[in-house]
Short mmCIF file of N, CA and C in Angstrom, two decimals:
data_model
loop_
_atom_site.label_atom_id
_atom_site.label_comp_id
_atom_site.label_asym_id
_atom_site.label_seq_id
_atom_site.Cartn_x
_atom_site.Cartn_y
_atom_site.Cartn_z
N UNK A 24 0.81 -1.19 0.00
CA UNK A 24 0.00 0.00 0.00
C UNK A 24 0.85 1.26 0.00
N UNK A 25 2.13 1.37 0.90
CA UNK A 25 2.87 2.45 0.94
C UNK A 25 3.16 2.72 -0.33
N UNK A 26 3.61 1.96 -1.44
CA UNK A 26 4.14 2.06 -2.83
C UNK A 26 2.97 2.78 -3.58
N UNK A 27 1.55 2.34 -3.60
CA UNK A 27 0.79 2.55 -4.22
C UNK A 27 0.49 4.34 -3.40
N UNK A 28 0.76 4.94 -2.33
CA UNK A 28 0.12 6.01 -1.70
C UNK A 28 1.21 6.30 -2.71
N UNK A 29 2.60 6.61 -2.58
CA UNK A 29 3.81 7.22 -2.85
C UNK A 29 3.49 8.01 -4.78
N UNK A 30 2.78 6.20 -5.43
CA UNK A 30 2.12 7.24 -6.79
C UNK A 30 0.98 7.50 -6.90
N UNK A 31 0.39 7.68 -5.69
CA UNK A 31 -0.90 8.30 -6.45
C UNK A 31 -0.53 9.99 -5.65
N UNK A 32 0.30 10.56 -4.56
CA UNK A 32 1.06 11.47 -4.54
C UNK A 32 1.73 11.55 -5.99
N UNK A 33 2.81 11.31 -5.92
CA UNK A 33 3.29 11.50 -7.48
C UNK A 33 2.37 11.97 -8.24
N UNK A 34 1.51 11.77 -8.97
CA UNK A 34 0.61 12.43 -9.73
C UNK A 34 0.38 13.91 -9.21
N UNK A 35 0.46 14.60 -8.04
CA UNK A 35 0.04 15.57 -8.44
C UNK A 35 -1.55 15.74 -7.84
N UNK A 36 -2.24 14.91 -8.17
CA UNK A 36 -3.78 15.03 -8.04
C UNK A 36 -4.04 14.79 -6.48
N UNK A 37 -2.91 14.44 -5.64
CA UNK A 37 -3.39 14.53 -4.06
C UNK A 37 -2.53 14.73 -2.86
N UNK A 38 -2.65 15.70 -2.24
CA UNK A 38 -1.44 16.46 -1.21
C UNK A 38 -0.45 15.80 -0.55
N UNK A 39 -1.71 14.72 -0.22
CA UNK A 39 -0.85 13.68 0.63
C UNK A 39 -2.29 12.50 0.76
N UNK A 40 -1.75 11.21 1.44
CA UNK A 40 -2.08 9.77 0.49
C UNK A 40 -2.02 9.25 2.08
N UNK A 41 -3.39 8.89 2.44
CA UNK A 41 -3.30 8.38 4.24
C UNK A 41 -4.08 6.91 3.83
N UNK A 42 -3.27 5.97 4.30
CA UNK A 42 -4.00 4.83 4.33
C UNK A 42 -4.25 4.09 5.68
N UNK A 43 -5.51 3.86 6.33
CA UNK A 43 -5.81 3.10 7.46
C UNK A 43 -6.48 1.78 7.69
N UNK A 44 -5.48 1.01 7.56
CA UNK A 44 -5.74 -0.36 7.47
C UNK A 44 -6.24 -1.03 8.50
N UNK A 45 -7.39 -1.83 8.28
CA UNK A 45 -7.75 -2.45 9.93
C UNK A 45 -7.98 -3.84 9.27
N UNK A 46 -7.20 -4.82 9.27
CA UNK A 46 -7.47 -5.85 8.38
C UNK A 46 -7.00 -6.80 9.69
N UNK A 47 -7.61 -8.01 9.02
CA UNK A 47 -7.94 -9.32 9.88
C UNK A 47 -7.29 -10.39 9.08
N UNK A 48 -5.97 -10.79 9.06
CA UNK A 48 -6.06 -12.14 8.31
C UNK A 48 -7.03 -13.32 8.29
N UNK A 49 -7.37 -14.05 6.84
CA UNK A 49 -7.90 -14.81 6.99
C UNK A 49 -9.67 -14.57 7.61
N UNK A 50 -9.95 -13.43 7.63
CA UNK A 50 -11.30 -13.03 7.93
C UNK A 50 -12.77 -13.44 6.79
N UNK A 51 -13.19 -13.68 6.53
CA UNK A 51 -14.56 -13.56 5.86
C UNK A 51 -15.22 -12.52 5.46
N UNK A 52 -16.33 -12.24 4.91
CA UNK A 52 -17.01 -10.81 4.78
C UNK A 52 -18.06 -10.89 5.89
N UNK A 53 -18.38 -12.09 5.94
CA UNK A 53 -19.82 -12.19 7.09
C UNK A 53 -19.04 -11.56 8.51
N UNK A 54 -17.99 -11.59 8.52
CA UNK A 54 -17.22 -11.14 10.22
C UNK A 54 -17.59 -9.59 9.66
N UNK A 55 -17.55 -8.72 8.80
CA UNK A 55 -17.31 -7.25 8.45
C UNK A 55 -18.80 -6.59 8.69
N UNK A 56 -19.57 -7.19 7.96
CA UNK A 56 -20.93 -6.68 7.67
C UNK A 56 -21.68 -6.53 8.94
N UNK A 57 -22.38 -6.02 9.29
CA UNK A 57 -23.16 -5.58 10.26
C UNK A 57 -23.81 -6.89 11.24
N UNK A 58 -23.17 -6.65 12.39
CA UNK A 58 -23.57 -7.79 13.30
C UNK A 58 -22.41 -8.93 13.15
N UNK A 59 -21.96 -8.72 12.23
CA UNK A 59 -20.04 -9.60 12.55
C UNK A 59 -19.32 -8.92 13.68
N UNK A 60 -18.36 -10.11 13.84
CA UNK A 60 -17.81 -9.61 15.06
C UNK A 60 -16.83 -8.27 15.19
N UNK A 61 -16.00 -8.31 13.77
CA UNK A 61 -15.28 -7.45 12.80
C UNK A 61 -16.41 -5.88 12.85
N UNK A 62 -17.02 -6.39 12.30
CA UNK A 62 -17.83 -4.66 11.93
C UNK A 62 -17.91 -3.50 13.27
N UNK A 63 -17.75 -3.72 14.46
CA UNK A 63 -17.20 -2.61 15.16
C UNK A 63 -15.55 -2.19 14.79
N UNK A 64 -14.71 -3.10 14.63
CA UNK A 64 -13.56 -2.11 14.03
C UNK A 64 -13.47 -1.08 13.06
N UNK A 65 -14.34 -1.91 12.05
CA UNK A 65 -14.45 -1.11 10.95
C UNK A 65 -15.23 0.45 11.62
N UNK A 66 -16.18 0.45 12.07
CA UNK A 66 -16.97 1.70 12.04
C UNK A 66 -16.25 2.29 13.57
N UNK A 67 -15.48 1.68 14.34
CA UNK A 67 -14.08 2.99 15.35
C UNK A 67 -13.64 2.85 14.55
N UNK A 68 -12.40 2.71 13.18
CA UNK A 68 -11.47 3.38 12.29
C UNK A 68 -12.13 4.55 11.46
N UNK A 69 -13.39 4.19 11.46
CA UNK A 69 -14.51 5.66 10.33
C UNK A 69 -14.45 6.65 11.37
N UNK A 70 -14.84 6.55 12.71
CA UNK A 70 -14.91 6.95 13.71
C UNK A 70 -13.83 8.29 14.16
N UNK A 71 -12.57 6.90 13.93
CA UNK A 71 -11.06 7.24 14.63
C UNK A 71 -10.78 8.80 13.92
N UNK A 72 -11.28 8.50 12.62
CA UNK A 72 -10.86 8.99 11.33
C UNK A 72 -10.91 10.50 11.15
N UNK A 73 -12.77 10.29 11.34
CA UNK A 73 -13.54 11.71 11.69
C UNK A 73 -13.03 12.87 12.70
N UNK A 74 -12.51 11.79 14.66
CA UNK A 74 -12.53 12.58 15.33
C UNK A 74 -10.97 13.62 14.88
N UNK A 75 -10.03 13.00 14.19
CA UNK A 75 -8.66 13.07 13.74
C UNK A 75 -8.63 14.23 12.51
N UNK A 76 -9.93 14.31 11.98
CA UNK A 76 -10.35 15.62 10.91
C UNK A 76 -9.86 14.97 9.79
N UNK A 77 -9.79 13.61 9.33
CA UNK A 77 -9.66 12.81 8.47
C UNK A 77 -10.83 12.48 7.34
N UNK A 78 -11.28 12.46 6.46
CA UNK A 78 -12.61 12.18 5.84
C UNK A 78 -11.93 11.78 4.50
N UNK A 79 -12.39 10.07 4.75
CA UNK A 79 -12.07 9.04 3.67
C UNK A 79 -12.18 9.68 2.62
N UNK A 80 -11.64 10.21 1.08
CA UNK A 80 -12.02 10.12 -0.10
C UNK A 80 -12.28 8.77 -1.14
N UNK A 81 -11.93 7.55 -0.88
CA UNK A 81 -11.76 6.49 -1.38
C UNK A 81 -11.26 5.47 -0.34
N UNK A 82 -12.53 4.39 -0.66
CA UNK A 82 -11.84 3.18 0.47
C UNK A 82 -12.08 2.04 -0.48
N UNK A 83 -10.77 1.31 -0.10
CA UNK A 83 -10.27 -0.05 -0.96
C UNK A 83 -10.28 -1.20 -0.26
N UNK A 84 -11.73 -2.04 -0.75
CA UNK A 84 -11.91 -3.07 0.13
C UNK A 84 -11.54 -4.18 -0.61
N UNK A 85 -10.11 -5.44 0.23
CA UNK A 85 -9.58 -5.95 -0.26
C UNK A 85 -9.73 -7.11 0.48
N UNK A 86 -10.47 -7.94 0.16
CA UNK A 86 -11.07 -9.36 0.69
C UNK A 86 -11.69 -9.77 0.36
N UNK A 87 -11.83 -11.62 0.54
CA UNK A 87 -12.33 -12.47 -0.56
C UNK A 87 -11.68 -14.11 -0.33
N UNK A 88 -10.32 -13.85 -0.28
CA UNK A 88 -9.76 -15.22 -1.01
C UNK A 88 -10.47 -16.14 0.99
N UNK A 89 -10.55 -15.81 2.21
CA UNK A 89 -11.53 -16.70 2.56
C UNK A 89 -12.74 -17.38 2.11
N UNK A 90 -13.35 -16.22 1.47
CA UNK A 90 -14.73 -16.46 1.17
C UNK A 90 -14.82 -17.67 -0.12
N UNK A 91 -13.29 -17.47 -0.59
CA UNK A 91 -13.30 -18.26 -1.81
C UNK A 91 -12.82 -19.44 -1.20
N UNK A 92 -12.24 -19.77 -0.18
CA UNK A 92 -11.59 -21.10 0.62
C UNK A 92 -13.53 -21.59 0.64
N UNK A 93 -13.85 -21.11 1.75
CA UNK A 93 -15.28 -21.38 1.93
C UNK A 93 -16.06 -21.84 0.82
N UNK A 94 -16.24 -21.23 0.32
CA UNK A 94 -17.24 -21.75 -0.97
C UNK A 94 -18.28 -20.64 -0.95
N UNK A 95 -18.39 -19.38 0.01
CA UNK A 95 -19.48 -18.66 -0.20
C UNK A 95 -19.82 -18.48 -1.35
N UNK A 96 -21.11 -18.42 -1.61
CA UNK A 96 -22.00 -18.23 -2.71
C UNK A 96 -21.71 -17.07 -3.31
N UNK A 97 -21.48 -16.79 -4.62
CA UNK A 97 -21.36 -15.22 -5.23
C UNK A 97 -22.53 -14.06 -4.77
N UNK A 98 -23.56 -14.65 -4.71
CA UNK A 98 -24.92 -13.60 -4.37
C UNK A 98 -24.94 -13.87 -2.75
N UNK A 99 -24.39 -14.19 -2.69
CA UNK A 99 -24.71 -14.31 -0.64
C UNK A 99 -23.37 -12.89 -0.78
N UNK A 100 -22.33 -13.39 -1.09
CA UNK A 100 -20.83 -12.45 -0.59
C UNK A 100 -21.48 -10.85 -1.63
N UNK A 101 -22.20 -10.56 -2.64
CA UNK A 101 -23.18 -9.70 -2.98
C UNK A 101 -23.57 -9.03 -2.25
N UNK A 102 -24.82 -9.60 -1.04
CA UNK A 102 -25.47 -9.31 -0.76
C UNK A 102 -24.90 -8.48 0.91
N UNK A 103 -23.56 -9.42 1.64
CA UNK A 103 -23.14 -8.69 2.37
C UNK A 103 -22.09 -7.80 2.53
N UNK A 104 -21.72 -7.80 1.16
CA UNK A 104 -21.37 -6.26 0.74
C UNK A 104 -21.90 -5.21 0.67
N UNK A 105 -23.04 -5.57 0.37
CA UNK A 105 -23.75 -4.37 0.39
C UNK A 105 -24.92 -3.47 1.32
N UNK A 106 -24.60 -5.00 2.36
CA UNK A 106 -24.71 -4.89 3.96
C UNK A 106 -24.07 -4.03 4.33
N UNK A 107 -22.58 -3.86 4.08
CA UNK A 107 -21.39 -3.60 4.69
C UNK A 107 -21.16 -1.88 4.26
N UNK A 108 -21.46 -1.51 2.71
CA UNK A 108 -21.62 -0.56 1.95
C UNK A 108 -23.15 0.41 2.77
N UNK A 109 -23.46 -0.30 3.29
CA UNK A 109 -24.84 0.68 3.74
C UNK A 109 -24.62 0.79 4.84
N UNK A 110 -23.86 0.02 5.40
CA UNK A 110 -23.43 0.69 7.23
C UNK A 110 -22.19 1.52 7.20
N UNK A 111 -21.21 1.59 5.91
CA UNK A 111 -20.35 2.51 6.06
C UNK A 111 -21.25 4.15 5.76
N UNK A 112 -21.92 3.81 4.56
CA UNK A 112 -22.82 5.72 4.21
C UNK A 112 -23.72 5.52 5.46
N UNK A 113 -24.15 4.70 6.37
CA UNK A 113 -24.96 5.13 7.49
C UNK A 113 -23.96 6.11 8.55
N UNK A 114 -22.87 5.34 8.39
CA UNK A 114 -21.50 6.25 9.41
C UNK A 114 -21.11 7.34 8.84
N UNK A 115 -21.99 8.08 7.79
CA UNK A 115 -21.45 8.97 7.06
C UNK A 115 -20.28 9.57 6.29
N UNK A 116 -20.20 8.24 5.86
CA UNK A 116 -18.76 8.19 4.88
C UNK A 116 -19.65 8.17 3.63
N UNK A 117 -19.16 8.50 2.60
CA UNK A 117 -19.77 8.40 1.33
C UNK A 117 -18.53 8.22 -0.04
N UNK A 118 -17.20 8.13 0.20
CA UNK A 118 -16.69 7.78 -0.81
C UNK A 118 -16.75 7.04 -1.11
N UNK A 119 -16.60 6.92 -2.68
CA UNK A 119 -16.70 5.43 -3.33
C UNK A 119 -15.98 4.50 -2.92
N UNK A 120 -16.37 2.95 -2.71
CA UNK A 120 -15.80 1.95 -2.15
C UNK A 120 -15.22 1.38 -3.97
N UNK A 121 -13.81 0.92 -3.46
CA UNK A 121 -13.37 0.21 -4.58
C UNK A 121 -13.11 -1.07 -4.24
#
């Protein structure tokens, strides 16, 4: 991630490049989404973020290869994404999730 902040600085198009990682090896999406055990981290780092005068422009959600050990269903791991996507704009974040 440091490599990737360093050029998207480089470009020009952003002052400076803050990345806040709260990642879980080996986690699932069902732990993230609302009512996982995970989804209070996530919403204290939105939290952390705000009180710090921080306000996400872009968040890069990078997980899966559990879900793919598992066998979760494509429309189940769908559906709690977008679990997960509606409790982050409930915390009043609104940048686009990539």
């Amino acid at each position: 991630w440091s490599r990737l902040g360093d050029r998207l600085a480089g470009t020009g198009r952003y002052r400076r490049v803050i990345f806040a990682g709260i990642a879980e090896n080996g986690s699932a999406l069902a732990r993230w989404r609302p009512g996982g055990d995970l989804h209070p981290r996530l919403l204290d780092a939105l939290a952390s973020m705000r009180r710090a005068g921080v306000a996400p422009t872009h968040l890069l959600w990078h997980q899966g290869e559990t879900d793919r050990q598992l066998g979760t269903d494509p429309q189940r791991y769908r559906e709690e994404f977008r679990l997960l996507v509606t409790a982050i704009r409930a915390a009043g974040v609104q940048a686009p999730v990539y």
